[in-house]
mmCIF file of C-alpha atoms in Angstrom:
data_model
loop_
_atom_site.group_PDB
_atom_site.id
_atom_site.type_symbol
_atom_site.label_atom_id
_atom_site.label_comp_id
_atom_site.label_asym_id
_atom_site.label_seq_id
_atom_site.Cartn_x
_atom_site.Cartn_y
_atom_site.Cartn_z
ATOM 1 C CA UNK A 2 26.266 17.149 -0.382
ATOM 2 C CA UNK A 3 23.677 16.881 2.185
ATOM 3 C CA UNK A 4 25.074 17.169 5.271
ATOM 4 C CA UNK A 5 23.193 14.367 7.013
ATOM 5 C CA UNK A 6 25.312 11.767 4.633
ATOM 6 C CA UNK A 7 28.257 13.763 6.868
ATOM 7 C CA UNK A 8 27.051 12.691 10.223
ATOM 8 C CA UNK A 9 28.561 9.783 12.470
ATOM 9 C CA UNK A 10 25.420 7.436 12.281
ATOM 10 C CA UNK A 11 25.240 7.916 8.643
ATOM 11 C CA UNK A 12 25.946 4.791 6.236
ATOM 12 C CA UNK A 13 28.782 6.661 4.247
ATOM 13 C CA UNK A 14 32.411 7.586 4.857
ATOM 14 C CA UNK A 15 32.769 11.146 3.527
ATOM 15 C CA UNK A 16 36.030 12.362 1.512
ATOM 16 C CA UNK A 17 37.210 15.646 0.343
ATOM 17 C CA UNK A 18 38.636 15.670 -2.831
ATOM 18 C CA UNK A 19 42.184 15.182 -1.668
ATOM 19 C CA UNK A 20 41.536 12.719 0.829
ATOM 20 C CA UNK A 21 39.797 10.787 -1.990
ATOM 21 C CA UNK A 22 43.157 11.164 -4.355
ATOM 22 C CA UNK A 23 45.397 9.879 -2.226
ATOM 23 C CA UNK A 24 43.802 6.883 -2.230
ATOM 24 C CA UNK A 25 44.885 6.450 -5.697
ATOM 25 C CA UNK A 26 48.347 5.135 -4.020
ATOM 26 C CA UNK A 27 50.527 3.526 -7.026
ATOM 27 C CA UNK A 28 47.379 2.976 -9.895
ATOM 28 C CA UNK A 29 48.941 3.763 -12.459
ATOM 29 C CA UNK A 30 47.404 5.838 -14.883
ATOM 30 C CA UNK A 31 46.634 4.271 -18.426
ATOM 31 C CA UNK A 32 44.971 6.767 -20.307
ATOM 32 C CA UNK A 33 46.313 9.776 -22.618
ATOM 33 C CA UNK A 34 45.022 13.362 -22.594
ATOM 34 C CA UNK A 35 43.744 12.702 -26.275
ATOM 35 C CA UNK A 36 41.812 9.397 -25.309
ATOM 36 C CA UNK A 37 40.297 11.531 -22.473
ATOM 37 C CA UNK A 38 39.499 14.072 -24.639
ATOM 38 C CA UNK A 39 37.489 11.557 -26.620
ATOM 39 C CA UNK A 40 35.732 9.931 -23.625
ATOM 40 C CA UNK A 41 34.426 13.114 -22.115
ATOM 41 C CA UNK A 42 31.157 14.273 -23.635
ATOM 42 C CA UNK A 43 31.058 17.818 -25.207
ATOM 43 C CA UNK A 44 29.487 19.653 -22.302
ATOM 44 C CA UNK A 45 31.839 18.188 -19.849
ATOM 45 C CA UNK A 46 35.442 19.549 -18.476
ATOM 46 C CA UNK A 47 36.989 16.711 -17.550
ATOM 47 C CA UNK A 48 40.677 16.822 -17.913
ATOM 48 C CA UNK A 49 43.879 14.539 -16.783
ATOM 49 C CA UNK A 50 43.628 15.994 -13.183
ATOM 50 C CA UNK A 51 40.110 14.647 -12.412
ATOM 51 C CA UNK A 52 40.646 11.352 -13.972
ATOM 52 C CA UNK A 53 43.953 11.133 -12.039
ATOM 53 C CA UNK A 54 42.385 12.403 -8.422
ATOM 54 C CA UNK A 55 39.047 10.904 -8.227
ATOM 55 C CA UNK A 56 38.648 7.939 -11.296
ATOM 56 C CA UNK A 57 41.887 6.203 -10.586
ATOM 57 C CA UNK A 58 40.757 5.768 -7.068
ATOM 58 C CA UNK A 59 37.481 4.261 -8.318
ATOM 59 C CA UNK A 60 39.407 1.798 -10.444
ATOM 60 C CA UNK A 61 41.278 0.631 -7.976
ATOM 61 C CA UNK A 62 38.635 0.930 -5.657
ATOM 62 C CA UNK A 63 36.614 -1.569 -8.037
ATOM 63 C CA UNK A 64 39.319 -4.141 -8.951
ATOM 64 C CA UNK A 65 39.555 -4.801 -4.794
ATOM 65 C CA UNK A 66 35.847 -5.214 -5.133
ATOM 66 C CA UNK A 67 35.536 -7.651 -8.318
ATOM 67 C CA UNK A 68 38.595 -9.307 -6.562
ATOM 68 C CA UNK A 69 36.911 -10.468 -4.047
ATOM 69 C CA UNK A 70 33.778 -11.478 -5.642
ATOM 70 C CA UNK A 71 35.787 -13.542 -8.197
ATOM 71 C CA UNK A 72 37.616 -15.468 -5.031
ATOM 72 C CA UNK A 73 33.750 -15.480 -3.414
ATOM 73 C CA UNK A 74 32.665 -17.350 -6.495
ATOM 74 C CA UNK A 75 35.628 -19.700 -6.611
ATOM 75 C CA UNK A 76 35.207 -20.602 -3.169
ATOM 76 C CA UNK A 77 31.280 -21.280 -3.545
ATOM 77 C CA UNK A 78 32.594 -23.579 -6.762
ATOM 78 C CA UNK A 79 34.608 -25.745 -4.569
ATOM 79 C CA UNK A 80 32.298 -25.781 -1.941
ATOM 80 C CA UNK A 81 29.118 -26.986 -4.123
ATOM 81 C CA UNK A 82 31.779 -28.882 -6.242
ATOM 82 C CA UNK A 83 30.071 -27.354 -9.835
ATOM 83 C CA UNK A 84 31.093 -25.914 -12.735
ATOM 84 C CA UNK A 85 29.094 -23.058 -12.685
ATOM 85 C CA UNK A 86 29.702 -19.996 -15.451
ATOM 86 C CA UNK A 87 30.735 -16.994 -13.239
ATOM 87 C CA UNK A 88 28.757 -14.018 -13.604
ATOM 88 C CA UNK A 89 30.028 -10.437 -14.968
ATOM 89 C CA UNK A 90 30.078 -7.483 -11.835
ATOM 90 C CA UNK A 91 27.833 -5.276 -12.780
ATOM 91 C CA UNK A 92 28.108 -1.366 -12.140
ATOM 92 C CA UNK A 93 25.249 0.595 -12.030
ATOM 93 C CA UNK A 94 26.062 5.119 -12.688
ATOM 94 C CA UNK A 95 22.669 6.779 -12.264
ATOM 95 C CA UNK A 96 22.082 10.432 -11.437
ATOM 96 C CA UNK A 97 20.392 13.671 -12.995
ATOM 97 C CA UNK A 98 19.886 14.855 -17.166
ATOM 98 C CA UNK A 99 23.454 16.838 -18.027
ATOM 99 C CA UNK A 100 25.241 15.443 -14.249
ATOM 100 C CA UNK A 101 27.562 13.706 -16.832
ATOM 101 C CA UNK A 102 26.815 9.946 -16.485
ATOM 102 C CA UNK A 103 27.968 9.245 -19.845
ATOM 103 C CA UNK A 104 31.611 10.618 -19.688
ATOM 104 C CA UNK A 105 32.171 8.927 -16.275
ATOM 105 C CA UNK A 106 30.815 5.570 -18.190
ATOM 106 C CA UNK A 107 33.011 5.420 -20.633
ATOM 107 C CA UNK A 108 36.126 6.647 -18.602
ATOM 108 C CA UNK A 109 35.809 3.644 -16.263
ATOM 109 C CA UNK A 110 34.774 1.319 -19.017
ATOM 110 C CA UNK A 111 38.457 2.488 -20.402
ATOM 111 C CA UNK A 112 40.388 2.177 -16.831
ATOM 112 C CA UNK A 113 39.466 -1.161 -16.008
ATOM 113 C CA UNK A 114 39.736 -2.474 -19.366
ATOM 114 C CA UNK A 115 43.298 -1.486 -18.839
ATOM 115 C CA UNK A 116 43.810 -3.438 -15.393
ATOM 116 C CA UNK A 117 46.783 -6.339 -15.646
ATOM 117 C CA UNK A 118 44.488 -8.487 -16.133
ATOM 118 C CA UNK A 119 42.847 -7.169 -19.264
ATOM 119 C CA UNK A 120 39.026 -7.854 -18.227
ATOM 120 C CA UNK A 121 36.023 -7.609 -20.738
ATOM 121 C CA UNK A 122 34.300 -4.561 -19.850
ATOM 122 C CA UNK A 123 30.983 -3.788 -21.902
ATOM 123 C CA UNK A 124 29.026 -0.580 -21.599
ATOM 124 C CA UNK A 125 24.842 -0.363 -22.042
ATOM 125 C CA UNK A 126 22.669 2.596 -21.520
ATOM 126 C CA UNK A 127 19.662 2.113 -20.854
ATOM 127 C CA UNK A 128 18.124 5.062 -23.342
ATOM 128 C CA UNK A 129 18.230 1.439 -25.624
ATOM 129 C CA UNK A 130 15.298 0.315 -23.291
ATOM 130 C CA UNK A 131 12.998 3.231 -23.986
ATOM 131 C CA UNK A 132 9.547 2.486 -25.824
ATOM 132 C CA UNK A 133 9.490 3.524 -29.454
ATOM 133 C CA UNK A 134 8.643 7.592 -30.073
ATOM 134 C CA UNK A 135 5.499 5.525 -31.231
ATOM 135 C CA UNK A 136 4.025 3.896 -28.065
ATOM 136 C CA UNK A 137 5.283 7.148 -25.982
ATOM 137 C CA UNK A 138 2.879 9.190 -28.297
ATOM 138 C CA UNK A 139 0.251 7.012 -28.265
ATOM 139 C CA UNK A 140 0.300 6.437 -24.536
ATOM 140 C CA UNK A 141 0.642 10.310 -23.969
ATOM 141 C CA UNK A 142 3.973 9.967 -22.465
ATOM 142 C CA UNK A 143 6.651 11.765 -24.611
ATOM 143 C CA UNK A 144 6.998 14.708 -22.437
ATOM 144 C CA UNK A 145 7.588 11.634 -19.633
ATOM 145 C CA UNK A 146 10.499 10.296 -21.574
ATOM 146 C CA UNK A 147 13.136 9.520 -19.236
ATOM 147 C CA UNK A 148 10.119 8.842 -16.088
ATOM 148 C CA UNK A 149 10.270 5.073 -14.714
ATOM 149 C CA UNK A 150 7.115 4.186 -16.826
ATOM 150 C CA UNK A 151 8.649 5.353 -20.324
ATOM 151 C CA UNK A 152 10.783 2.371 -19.956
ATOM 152 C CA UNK A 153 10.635 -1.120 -21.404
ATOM 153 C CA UNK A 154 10.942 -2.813 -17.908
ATOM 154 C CA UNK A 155 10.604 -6.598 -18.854
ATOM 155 C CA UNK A 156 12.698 -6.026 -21.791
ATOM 156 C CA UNK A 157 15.409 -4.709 -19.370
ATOM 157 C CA UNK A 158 15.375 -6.882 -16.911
ATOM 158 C CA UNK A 159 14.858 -10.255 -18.996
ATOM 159 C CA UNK A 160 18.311 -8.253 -20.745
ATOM 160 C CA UNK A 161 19.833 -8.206 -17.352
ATOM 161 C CA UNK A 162 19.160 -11.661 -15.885
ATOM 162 C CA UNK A 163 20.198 -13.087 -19.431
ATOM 163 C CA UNK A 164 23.637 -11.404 -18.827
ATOM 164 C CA UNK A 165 23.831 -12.758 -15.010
ATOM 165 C CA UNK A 166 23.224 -15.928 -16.288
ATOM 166 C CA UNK A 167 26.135 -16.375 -18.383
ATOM 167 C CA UNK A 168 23.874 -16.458 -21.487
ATOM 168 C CA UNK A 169 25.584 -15.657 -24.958
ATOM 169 C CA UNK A 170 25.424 -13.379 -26.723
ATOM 170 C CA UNK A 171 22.543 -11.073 -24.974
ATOM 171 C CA UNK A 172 21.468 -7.965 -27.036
ATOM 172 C CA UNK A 173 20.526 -4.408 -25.746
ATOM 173 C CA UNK A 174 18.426 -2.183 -28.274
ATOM 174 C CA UNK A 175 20.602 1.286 -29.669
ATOM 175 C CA UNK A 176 19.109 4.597 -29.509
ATOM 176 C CA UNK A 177 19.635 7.497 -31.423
ATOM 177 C CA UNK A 178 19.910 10.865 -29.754
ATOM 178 C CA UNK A 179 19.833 12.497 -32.899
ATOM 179 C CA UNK A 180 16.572 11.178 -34.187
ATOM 180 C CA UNK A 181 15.435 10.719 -30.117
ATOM 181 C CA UNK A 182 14.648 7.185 -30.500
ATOM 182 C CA UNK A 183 14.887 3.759 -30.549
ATOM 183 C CA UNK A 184 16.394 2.374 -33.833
ATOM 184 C CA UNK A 185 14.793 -0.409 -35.057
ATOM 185 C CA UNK A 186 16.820 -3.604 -35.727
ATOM 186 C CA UNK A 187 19.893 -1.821 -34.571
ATOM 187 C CA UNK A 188 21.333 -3.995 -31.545
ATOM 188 C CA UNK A 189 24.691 -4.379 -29.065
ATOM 189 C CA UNK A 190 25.460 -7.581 -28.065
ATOM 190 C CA UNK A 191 26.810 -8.453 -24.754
ATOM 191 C CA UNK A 192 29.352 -11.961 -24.687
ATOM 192 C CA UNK A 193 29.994 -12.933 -21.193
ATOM 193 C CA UNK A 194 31.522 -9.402 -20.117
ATOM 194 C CA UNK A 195 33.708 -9.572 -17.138
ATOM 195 C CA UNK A 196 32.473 -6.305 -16.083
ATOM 196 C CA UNK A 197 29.081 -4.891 -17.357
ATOM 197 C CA UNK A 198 28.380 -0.962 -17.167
ATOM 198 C CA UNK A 199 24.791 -0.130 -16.647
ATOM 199 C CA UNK A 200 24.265 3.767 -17.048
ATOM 200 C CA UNK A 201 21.008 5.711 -17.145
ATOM 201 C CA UNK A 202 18.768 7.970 -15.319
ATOM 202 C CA UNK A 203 16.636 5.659 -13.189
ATOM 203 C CA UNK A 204 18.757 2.505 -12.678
ATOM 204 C CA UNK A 205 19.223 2.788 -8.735
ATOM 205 C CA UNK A 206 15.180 2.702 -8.235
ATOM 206 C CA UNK A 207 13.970 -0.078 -5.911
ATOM 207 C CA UNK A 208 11.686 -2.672 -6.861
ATOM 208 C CA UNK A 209 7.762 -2.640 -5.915
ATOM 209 C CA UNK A 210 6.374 -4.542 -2.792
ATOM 210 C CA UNK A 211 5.681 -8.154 -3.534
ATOM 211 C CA UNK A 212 2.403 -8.647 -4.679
ATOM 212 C CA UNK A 213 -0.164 -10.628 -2.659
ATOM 213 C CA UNK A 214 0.527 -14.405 -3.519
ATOM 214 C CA UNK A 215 4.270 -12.604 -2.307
ATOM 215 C CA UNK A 216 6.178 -12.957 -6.171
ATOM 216 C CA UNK A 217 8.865 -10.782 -5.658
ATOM 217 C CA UNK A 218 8.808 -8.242 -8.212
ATOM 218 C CA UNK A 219 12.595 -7.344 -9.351
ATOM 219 C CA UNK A 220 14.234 -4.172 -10.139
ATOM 220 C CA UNK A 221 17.181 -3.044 -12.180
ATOM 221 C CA UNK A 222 19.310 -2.154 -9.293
ATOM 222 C CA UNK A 223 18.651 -5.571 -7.902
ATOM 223 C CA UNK A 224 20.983 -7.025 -10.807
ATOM 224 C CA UNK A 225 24.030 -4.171 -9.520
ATOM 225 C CA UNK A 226 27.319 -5.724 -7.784
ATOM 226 C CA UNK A 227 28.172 -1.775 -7.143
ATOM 227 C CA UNK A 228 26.606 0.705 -7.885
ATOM 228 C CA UNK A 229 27.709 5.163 -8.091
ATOM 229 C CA UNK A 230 25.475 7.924 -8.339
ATOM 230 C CA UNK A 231 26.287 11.615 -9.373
ATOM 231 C CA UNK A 232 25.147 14.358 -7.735
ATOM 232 C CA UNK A 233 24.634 18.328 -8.342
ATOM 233 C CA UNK A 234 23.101 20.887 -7.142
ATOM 234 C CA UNK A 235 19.863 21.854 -9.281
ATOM 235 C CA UNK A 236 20.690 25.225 -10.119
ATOM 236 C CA UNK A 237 24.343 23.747 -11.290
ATOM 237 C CA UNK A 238 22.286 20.922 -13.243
ATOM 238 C CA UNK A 239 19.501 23.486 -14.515
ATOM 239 C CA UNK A 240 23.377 25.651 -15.533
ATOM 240 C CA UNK A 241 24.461 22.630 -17.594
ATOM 241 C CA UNK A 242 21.654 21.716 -19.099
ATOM 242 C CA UNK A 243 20.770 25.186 -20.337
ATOM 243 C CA UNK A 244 24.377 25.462 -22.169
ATOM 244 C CA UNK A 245 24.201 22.018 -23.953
ATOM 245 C CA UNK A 246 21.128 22.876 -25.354
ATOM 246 C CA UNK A 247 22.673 26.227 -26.760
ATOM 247 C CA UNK A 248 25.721 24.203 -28.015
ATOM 248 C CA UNK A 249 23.763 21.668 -29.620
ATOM 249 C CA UNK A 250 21.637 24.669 -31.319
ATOM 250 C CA UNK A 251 24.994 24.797 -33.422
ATOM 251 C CA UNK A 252 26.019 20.752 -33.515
ATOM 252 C CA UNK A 253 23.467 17.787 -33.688
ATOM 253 C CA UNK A 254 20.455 20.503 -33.812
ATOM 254 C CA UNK A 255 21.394 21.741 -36.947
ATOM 255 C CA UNK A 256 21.480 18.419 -38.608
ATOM 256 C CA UNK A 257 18.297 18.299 -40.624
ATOM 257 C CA UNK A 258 17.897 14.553 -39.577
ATOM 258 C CA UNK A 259 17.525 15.967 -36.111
ATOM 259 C CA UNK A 260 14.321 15.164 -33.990
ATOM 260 C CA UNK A 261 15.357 18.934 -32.253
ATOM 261 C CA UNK A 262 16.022 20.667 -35.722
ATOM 262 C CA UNK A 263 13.491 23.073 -35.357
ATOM 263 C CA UNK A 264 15.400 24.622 -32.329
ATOM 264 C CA UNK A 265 18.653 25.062 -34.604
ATOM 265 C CA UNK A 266 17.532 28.353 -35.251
ATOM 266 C CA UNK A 267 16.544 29.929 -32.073
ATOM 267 C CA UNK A 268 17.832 33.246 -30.751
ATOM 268 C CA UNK A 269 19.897 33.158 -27.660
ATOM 269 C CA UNK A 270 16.886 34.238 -25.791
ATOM 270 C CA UNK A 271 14.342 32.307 -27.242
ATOM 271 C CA UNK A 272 16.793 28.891 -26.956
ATOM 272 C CA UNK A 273 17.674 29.825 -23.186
ATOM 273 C CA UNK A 274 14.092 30.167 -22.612
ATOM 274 C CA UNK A 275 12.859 26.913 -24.370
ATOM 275 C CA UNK A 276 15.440 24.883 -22.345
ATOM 276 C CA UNK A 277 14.760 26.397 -19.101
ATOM 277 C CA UNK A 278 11.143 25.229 -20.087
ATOM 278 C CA UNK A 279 12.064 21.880 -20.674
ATOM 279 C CA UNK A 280 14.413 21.916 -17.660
ATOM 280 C CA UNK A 281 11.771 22.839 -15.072
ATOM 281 C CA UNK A 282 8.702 20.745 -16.748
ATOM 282 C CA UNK A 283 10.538 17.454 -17.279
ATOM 283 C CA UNK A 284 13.825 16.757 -16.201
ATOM 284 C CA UNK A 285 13.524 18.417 -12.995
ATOM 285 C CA UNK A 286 10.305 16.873 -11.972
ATOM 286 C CA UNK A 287 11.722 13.852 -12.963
ATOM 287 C CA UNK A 288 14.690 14.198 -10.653
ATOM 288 C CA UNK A 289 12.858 15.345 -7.775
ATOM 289 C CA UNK A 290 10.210 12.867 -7.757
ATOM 290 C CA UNK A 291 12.304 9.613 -9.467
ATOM 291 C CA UNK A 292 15.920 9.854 -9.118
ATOM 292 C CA UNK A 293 17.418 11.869 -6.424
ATOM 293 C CA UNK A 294 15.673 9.996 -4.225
ATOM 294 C CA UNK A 295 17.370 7.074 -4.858
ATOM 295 C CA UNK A 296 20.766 8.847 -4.415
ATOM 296 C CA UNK A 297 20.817 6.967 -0.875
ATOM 297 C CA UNK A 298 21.054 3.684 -2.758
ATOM 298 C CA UNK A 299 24.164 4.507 -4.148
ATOM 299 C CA UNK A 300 27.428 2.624 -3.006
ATOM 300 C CA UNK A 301 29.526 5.419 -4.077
ATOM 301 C CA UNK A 302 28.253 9.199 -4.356
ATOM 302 C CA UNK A 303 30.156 12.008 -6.168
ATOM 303 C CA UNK A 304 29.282 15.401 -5.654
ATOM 304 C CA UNK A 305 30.266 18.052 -8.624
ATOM 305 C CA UNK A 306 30.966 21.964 -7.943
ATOM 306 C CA UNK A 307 29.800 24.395 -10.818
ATOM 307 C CA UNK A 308 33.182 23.703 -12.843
ATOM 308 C CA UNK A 309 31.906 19.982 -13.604
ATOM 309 C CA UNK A 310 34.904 18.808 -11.375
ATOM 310 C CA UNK A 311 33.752 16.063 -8.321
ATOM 311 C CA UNK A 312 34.367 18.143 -4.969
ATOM 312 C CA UNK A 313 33.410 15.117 -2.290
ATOM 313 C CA UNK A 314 32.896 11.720 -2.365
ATOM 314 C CA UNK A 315 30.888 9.628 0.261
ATOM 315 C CA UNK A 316 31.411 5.982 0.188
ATOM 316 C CA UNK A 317 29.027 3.355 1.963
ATOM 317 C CA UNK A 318 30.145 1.224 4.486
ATOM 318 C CA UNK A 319 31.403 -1.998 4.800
#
């Protein structure tokens, strides 16, 4: 991790590993090895001991935090004497392609859906908010898929506010990684969540300047109650990406349905070569110019080692 974040005027309170597990204290852990093994995507190691030493933590981290918003609200009710609908906490996971935003999702989607309390907990991605294959090709942009301007914005955030607002139900669009786009008419809805996960590669951006008549112009991470971001270093991310695409060569590539089919049949060589390619033309311009530098944003920052595992954690402060 950059070793400013380390530094005593820095906004963050850095952990090692074992620092970070002990703050687990008496969580108790809810999940099985088999439902882990189901959570984590294919590419990822994640195993009891990393859901035990740094996700527990984060649950219980997160149930003080929506705690305290839920009293904040109550308070505010009694104060303005209304009836108002109280609003889900939302948690925002951005970070790099293959950092492993996806497995973390759904692990803490499953944790705190296991508190006492039994809360709603919903999960969105927002690869649903991507324009059609259709527009990107027309507007030149499919080798900027994943960039901030690939993105249905005001579909997102009208999405978003909907769900702040208590509306019901709210629907988020489904996409297909095996055809590598949005399917049409295929929808997730959204009723009232207690707790709303927001994962995808750009979610922690800021919003633009106002414009001149001063209309604020709203972003997605404006809509975040907390918000974690993963980091890696690139050659570790450039690693990980390189061996899912050989795996996949043998899984979802092979499918004939496949958008990637025609790289099912690559040599070793040839594959390794075509995803360095696609490594260093897209998804690492896109995290050096769009999303690592909004890694500062983050409430909660977890740095991975080259075994996948989460080796420090800074946490902003209070």
């Amino acid at each position: 991790m950059d070793q400013r974040i380390n530094d005593g005027l820095s906004p963050y309170r850095s952990f090692t590993r074992a620092e970070w597990a002990m703050l687990r204290e008496d969580t108790l852990m809810t999940l099985h090895p088999d439902e882990v093994m189901r959570l984590r995507s294919m590419h990822d190691r994640l195993d009891m001991s990393e859901v035990e030493e740094i996700y527990l933590p984060l649950s219980r981290l997160l149930s003080m935090y929506v705690a305290a918003t839920q009293r904040l609200f109550r308070a505010q009710q009694r104060f303005l004497d209304t009836e108002d609908t109280k609003m889900p906490y939302i948690i925002g996971i951005g970070g790099s392609v293959a950092v492993g935003k996806s497995t973390t999702a759904r692990v803490l989607q499953a944790l705190l859906a296991r508190w006492p309390n039994v809360p709603k907990v919903d999960l969105v991605t927002t690869d649903g908010f991507l324009y059609p294959n259709a527009i990107l090709e027309r507007e030149h942009l499919m080798d900027r898929k994943g960039f901030p301007e690939s993105y249905d914005l005001q579909t997102l955030l009208r999405f978003l506010t909907d769900v702040k607002a208590g509306r019901r139900p709210t629907r988020a669009p489904i996409y297909s990684h095996l055809v590598y786009d949005v399917m049409p008419n295929h929808w997730v809805e959204i009723d009232r969540p207690d707790i709303l996960i927001v994962e995808g590669l750009n979610v922690l951006q800021a919003g633009r300047l106002p414009s001149k008549d001063g209309e604020v112009i709203p972003f997605v991470s404006d809509f975040f109650d907390f918000s974690v971001y993963l980091d890696a270093d690139d050659d570790v991310l450039r690693t990980w990406y390189v061996n899912r695409f050989l795996t996949l060569r043998g899984t979802a590539f092979s499918d004939p349905k496949s958008y990637f089919h025609r790289y099912s049949k690559l040599t070793d060589a040839d594959a390794v070569a075509t995803a360095t390619d696609i490594w260093t033309r897209i998804n690492l311009v896109n995290l050096h110019e769009n999303i690592l530098p909004t890694r500062r944003r983050a409430d909660l920052i977890l740095k991975k080692n080259e075994s996948h595992g989460v080796g420090e954690v800074a946490l902003r402060k209070l």
